XYZ file of C-alpha atoms in Angstrom:
341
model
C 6.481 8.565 3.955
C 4.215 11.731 4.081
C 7.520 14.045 2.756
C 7.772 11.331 -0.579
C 4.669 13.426 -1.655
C 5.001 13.615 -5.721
C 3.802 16.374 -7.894
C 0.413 15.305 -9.008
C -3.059 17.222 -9.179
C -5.220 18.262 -6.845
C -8.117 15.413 -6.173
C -11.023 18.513 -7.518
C -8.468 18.928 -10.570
C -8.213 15.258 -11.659
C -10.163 14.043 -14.111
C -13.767 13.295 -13.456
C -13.870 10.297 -10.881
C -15.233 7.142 -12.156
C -18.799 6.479 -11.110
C -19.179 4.773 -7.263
C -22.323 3.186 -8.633
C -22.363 -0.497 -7.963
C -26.271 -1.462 -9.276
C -24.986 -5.055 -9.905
C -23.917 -5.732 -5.867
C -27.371 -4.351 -5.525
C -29.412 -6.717 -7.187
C -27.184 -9.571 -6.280
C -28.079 -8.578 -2.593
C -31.813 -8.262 -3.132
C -31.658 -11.437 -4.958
C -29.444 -13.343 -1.875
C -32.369 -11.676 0.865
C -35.019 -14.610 0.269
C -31.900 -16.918 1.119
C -31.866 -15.566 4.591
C -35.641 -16.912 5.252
C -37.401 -14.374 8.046
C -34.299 -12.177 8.063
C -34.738 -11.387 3.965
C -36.256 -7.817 4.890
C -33.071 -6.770 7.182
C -30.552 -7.784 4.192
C -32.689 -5.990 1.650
C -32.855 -2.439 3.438
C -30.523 -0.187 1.950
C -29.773 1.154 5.322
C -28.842 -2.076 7.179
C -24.463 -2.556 7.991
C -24.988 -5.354 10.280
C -27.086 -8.120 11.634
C -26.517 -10.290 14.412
C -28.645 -13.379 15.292
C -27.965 -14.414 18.857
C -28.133 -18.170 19.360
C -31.928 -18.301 18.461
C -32.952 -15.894 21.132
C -32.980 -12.611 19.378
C -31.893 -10.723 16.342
C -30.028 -7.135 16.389
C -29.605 -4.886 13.231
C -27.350 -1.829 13.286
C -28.252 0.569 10.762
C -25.927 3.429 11.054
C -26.684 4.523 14.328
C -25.911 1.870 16.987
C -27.575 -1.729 17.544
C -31.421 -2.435 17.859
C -33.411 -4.849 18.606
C -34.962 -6.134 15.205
C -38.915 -6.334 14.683
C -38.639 -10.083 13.218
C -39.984 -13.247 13.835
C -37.628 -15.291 16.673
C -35.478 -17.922 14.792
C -35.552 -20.844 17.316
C -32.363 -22.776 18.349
C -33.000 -25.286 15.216
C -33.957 -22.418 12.759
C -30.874 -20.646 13.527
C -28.011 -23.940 12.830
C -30.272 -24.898 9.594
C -30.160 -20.882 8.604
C -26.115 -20.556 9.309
C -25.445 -23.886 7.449
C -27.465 -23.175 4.294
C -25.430 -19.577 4.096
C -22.067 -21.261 4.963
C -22.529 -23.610 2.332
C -23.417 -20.416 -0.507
C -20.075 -19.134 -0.092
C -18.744 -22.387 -0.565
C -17.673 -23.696 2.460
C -18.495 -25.956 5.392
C -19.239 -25.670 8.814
C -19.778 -28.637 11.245
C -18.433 -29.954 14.720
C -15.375 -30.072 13.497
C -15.045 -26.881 12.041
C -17.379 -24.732 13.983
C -16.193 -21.152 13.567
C -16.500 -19.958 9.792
C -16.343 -16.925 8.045
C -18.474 -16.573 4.597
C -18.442 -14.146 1.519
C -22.042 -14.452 -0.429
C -23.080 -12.424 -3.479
C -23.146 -8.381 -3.864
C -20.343 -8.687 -0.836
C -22.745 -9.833 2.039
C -20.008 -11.356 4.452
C -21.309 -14.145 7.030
C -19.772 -15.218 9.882
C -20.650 -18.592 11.775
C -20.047 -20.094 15.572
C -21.581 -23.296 16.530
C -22.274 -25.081 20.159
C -20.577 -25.740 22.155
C -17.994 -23.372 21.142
C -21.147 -20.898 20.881
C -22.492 -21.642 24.372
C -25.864 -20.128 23.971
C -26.813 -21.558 20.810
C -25.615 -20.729 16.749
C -24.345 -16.962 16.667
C -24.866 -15.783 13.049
C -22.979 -12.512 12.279
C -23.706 -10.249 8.885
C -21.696 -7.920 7.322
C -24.043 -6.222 4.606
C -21.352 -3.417 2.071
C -22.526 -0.404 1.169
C -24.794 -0.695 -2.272
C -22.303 1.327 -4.057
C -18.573 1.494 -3.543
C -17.550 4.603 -1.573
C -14.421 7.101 -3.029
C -12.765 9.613 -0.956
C -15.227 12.747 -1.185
C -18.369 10.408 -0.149
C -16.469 9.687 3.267
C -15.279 13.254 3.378
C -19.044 13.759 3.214
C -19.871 11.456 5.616
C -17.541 13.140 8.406
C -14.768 10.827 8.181
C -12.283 13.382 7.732
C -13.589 15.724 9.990
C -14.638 18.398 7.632
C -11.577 19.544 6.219
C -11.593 18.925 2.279
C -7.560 19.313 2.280
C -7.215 16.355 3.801
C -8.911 14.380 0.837
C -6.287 15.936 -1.524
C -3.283 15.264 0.747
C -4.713 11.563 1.081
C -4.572 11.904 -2.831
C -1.173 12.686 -3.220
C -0.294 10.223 -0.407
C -2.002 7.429 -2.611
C 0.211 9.058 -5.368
C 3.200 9.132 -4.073
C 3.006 5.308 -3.235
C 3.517 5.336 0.285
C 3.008 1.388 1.924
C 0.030 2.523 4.300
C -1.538 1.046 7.413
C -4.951 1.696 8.187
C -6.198 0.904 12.134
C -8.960 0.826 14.358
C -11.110 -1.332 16.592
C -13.722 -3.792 14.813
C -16.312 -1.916 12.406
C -15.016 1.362 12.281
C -14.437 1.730 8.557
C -10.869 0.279 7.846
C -11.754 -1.767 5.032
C -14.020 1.252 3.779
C -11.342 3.625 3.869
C -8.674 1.213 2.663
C -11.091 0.800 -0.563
C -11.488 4.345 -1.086
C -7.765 4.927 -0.765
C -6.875 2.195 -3.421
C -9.292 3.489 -5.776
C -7.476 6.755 -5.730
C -4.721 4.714 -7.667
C -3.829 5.536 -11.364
C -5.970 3.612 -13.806
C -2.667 1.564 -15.124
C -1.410 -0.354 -11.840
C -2.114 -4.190 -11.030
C -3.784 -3.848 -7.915
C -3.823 -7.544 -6.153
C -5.696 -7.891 -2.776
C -5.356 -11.100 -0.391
C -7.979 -11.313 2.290
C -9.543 -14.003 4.618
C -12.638 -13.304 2.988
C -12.825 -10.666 -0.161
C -13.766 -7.776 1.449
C -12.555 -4.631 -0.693
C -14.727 -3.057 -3.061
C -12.013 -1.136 -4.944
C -13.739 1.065 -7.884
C -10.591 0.602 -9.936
C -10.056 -1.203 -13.392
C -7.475 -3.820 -12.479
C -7.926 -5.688 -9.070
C -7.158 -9.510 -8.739
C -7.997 -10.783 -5.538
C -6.867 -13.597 -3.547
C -8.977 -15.583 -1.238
C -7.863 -17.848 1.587
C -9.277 -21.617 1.498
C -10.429 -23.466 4.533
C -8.830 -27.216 4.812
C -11.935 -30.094 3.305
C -13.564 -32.550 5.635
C -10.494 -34.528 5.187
C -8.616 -32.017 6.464
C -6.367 -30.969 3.851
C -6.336 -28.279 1.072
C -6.090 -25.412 3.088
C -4.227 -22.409 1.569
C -3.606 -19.606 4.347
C -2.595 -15.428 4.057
C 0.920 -16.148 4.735
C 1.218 -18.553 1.109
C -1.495 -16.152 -0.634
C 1.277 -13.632 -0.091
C 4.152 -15.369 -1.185
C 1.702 -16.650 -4.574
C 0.766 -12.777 -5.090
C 4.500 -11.837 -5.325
C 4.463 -13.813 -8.683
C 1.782 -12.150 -9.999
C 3.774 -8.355 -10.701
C 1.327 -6.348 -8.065
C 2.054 -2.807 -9.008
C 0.300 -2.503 -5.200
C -0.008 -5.686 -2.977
C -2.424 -5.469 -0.455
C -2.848 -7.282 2.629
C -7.106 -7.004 3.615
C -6.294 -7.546 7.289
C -3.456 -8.204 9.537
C -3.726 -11.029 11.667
C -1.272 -13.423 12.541
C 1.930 -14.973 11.110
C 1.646 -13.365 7.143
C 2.653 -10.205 8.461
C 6.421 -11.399 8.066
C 5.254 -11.995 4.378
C 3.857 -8.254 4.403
C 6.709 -6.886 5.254
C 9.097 -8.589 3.353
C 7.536 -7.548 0.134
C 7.151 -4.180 1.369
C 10.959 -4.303 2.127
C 11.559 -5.282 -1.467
C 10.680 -2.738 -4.133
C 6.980 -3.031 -3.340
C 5.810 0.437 -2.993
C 2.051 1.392 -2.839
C 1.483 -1.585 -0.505
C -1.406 -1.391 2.146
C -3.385 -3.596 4.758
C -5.245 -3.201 8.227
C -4.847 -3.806 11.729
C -6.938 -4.385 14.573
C -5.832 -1.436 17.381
C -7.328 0.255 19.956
C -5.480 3.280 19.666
C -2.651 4.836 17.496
C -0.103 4.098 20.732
C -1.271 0.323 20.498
C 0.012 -0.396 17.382
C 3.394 -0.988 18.161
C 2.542 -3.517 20.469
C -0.018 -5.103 18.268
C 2.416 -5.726 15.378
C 4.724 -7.125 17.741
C 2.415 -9.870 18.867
C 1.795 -10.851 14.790
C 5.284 -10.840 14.661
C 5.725 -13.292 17.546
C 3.689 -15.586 15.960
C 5.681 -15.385 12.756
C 9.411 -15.863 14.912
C 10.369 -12.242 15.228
C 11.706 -10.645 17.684
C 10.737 -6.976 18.807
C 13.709 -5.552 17.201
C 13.410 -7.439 14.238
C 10.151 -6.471 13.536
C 10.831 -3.391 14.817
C 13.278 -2.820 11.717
C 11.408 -4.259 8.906
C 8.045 -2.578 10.032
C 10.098 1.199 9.774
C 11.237 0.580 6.419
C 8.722 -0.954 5.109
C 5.193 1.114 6.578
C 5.287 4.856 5.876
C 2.122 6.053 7.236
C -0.421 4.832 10.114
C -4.033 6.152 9.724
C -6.173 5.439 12.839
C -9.836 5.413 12.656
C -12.768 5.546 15.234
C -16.319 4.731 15.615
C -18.574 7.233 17.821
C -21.870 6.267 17.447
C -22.688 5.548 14.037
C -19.495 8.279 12.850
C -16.663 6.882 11.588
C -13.595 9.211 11.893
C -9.796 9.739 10.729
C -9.309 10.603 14.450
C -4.555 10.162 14.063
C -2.042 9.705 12.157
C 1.626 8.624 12.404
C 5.158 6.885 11.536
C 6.570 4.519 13.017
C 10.284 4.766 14.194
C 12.616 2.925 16.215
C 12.689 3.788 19.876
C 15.942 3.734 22.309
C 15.810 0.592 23.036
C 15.412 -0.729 19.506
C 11.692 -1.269 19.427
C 8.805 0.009 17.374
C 7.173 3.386 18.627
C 4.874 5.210 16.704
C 5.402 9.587 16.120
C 2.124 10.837 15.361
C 2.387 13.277 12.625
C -0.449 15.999 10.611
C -2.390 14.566 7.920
């Protein structure tokens, strides 16, 4: 909770922060561009967060500011499926009429996702998440305008990190979660076992001692799959000093908060919300789909989360727009208290 704050030095205080530079994701990326055929120029540029090629008709490129239209040749229908299935298969996976939805992670952190026809009614969607070339710490979001200016709140999100408070970081699709949960962890002390389990690795955590955990797709036989909710109940065996959980999204939040609830302190992991008032209801639909009931969840979520942070997108700013706890309302169910941070 924000009032477990520990005695520890101010972020400008600390010793020097270690370097953000991350020159090897850079090469790897400019070495993976010539794997992307006529879109090679849009994954090299520094610039680019996101590229979207829409079932062979177009191609869209955000680069900070919003989408536009990108000045490339047109992949056709054909060009597209060979494109998707050539990058599926570099990160090691699959992707075929059976399993038509897949989500990628290539070299230097270049994340790919993949939808086929039909379930892709106009034609192959290809979706690419390109990092940052180096990995971001606190005072290069504060700089960005994440924080809205005030430098105070870097420090108390120091001390928060500090004090090992679980955290929860929200906020629609592609406004920064995953950033700011990297920056966050990276604030850590140099001596904890940080252990990440993700869909697809994700976090770029400038810290000396991260393990992560990847979850596994089933084979063409259909077996082998290993899902979030085991990769939780693996990482438990592996002494996290902070467990972290990349995103929220169905069934392994039971496992989340379970380990939170059990001497796991320092914890984190995101969640797909609207708003700061949605999040209540959003971890009660997870924990539907694990067996819990609102109250139960309720319970274990209060104990076991200290601090919300919401974030949101305006234009091609990314804010820390709330904060809050959660409690338990009247009626026994989660509400969230927003609170200064």
């Amino acid at each position: 909770m924000m009032d477990r704050f520990v005695a520890v030095p101010s972020f400008r205080n600390r010793e020097a922060p270690r370097s953000t530079s991350s020159a090897g994701s850079s090469v790897e990326r400019l070495a993976l561009a010539a794997e992307f055929g006529p879109l090679a120029r849009l994954v090299a540029d520094p610039d680019a967060t996101d590229i979207f090629v829409n079932g062979g008709r177009d191609v869209w490129v955000d680069r900070g500011g919003g989408l536009d239209r990108a000045d490339v040749p047109t992949l056709d229908a054909g060009e597209t499926r060979e494109l998707a299935v050539r990058l599926v298969s570099l990160g090691g996976r699959h992707v075929d009429e059976a399993t038509p939805c897949v989500d990628v992670r290539l070299a230097g952190g270049v994340r790919v996702h993949v939808v086929l026809p039909p379930i892709a009614s106009s034609g192959t969607v290809v979706s690419v998440r390109l990092p940052p070339e180096r990995r971001l710490g606190l005072e290069d979001l504060a700089a960005s305008g994440m924080f809205g200016g005030e430098s105070a709140r870097v420090d108390r999100l120091v001390r928060t990190v500090g004090a090992r408070t679980n955290l929860l970081v929200t906020g629609a699709g592609g406004s920064g979660k995953t950033t700011l949960l990297g920056a966050l962890l990276g604030a850590a002390p140099p001596h904890e076992r940080i252990v990440t389990i993700e869909d697809v690795a994700e976090l770029r955590i400038d810290h000396p001692h991260v393990v992560g955990l990847q979850s596994r797709q089933a084979n063409v036989e259909g077996a082998g799959d290993l899902g979030l909710e085991r990769l939780v109940r693996e990482s438990l065996r592996m002494r996290p000093d902070r467990l972290v959980l990349g995103e929220c999204r169905g069934a392994e939040v039971r496992e989340l908060l379970a380990a939170l609830n059990t001497g796991h302190d320092g914890g984190a992991g995101t969640l797909h919300a609207n708003s700061l008032d949605d999040v209540p209801a959003r971890l009660e639909a997870l924990g539907a789909l694990a067996g819990m009931s609102p109250t139960a969840l309720a319970r274990q979520a209060v104990s076991a989360i200290g601090l919300v942070l919401h974030l949101e997108r305006e234009g091609g700013v990314r804010r820390l727009t709330e904060a809050g706890r959660l409690a338990l309302g009247s009626d026994g169910r989660l509400v969230i208290e927003r609170t200064d941070w």
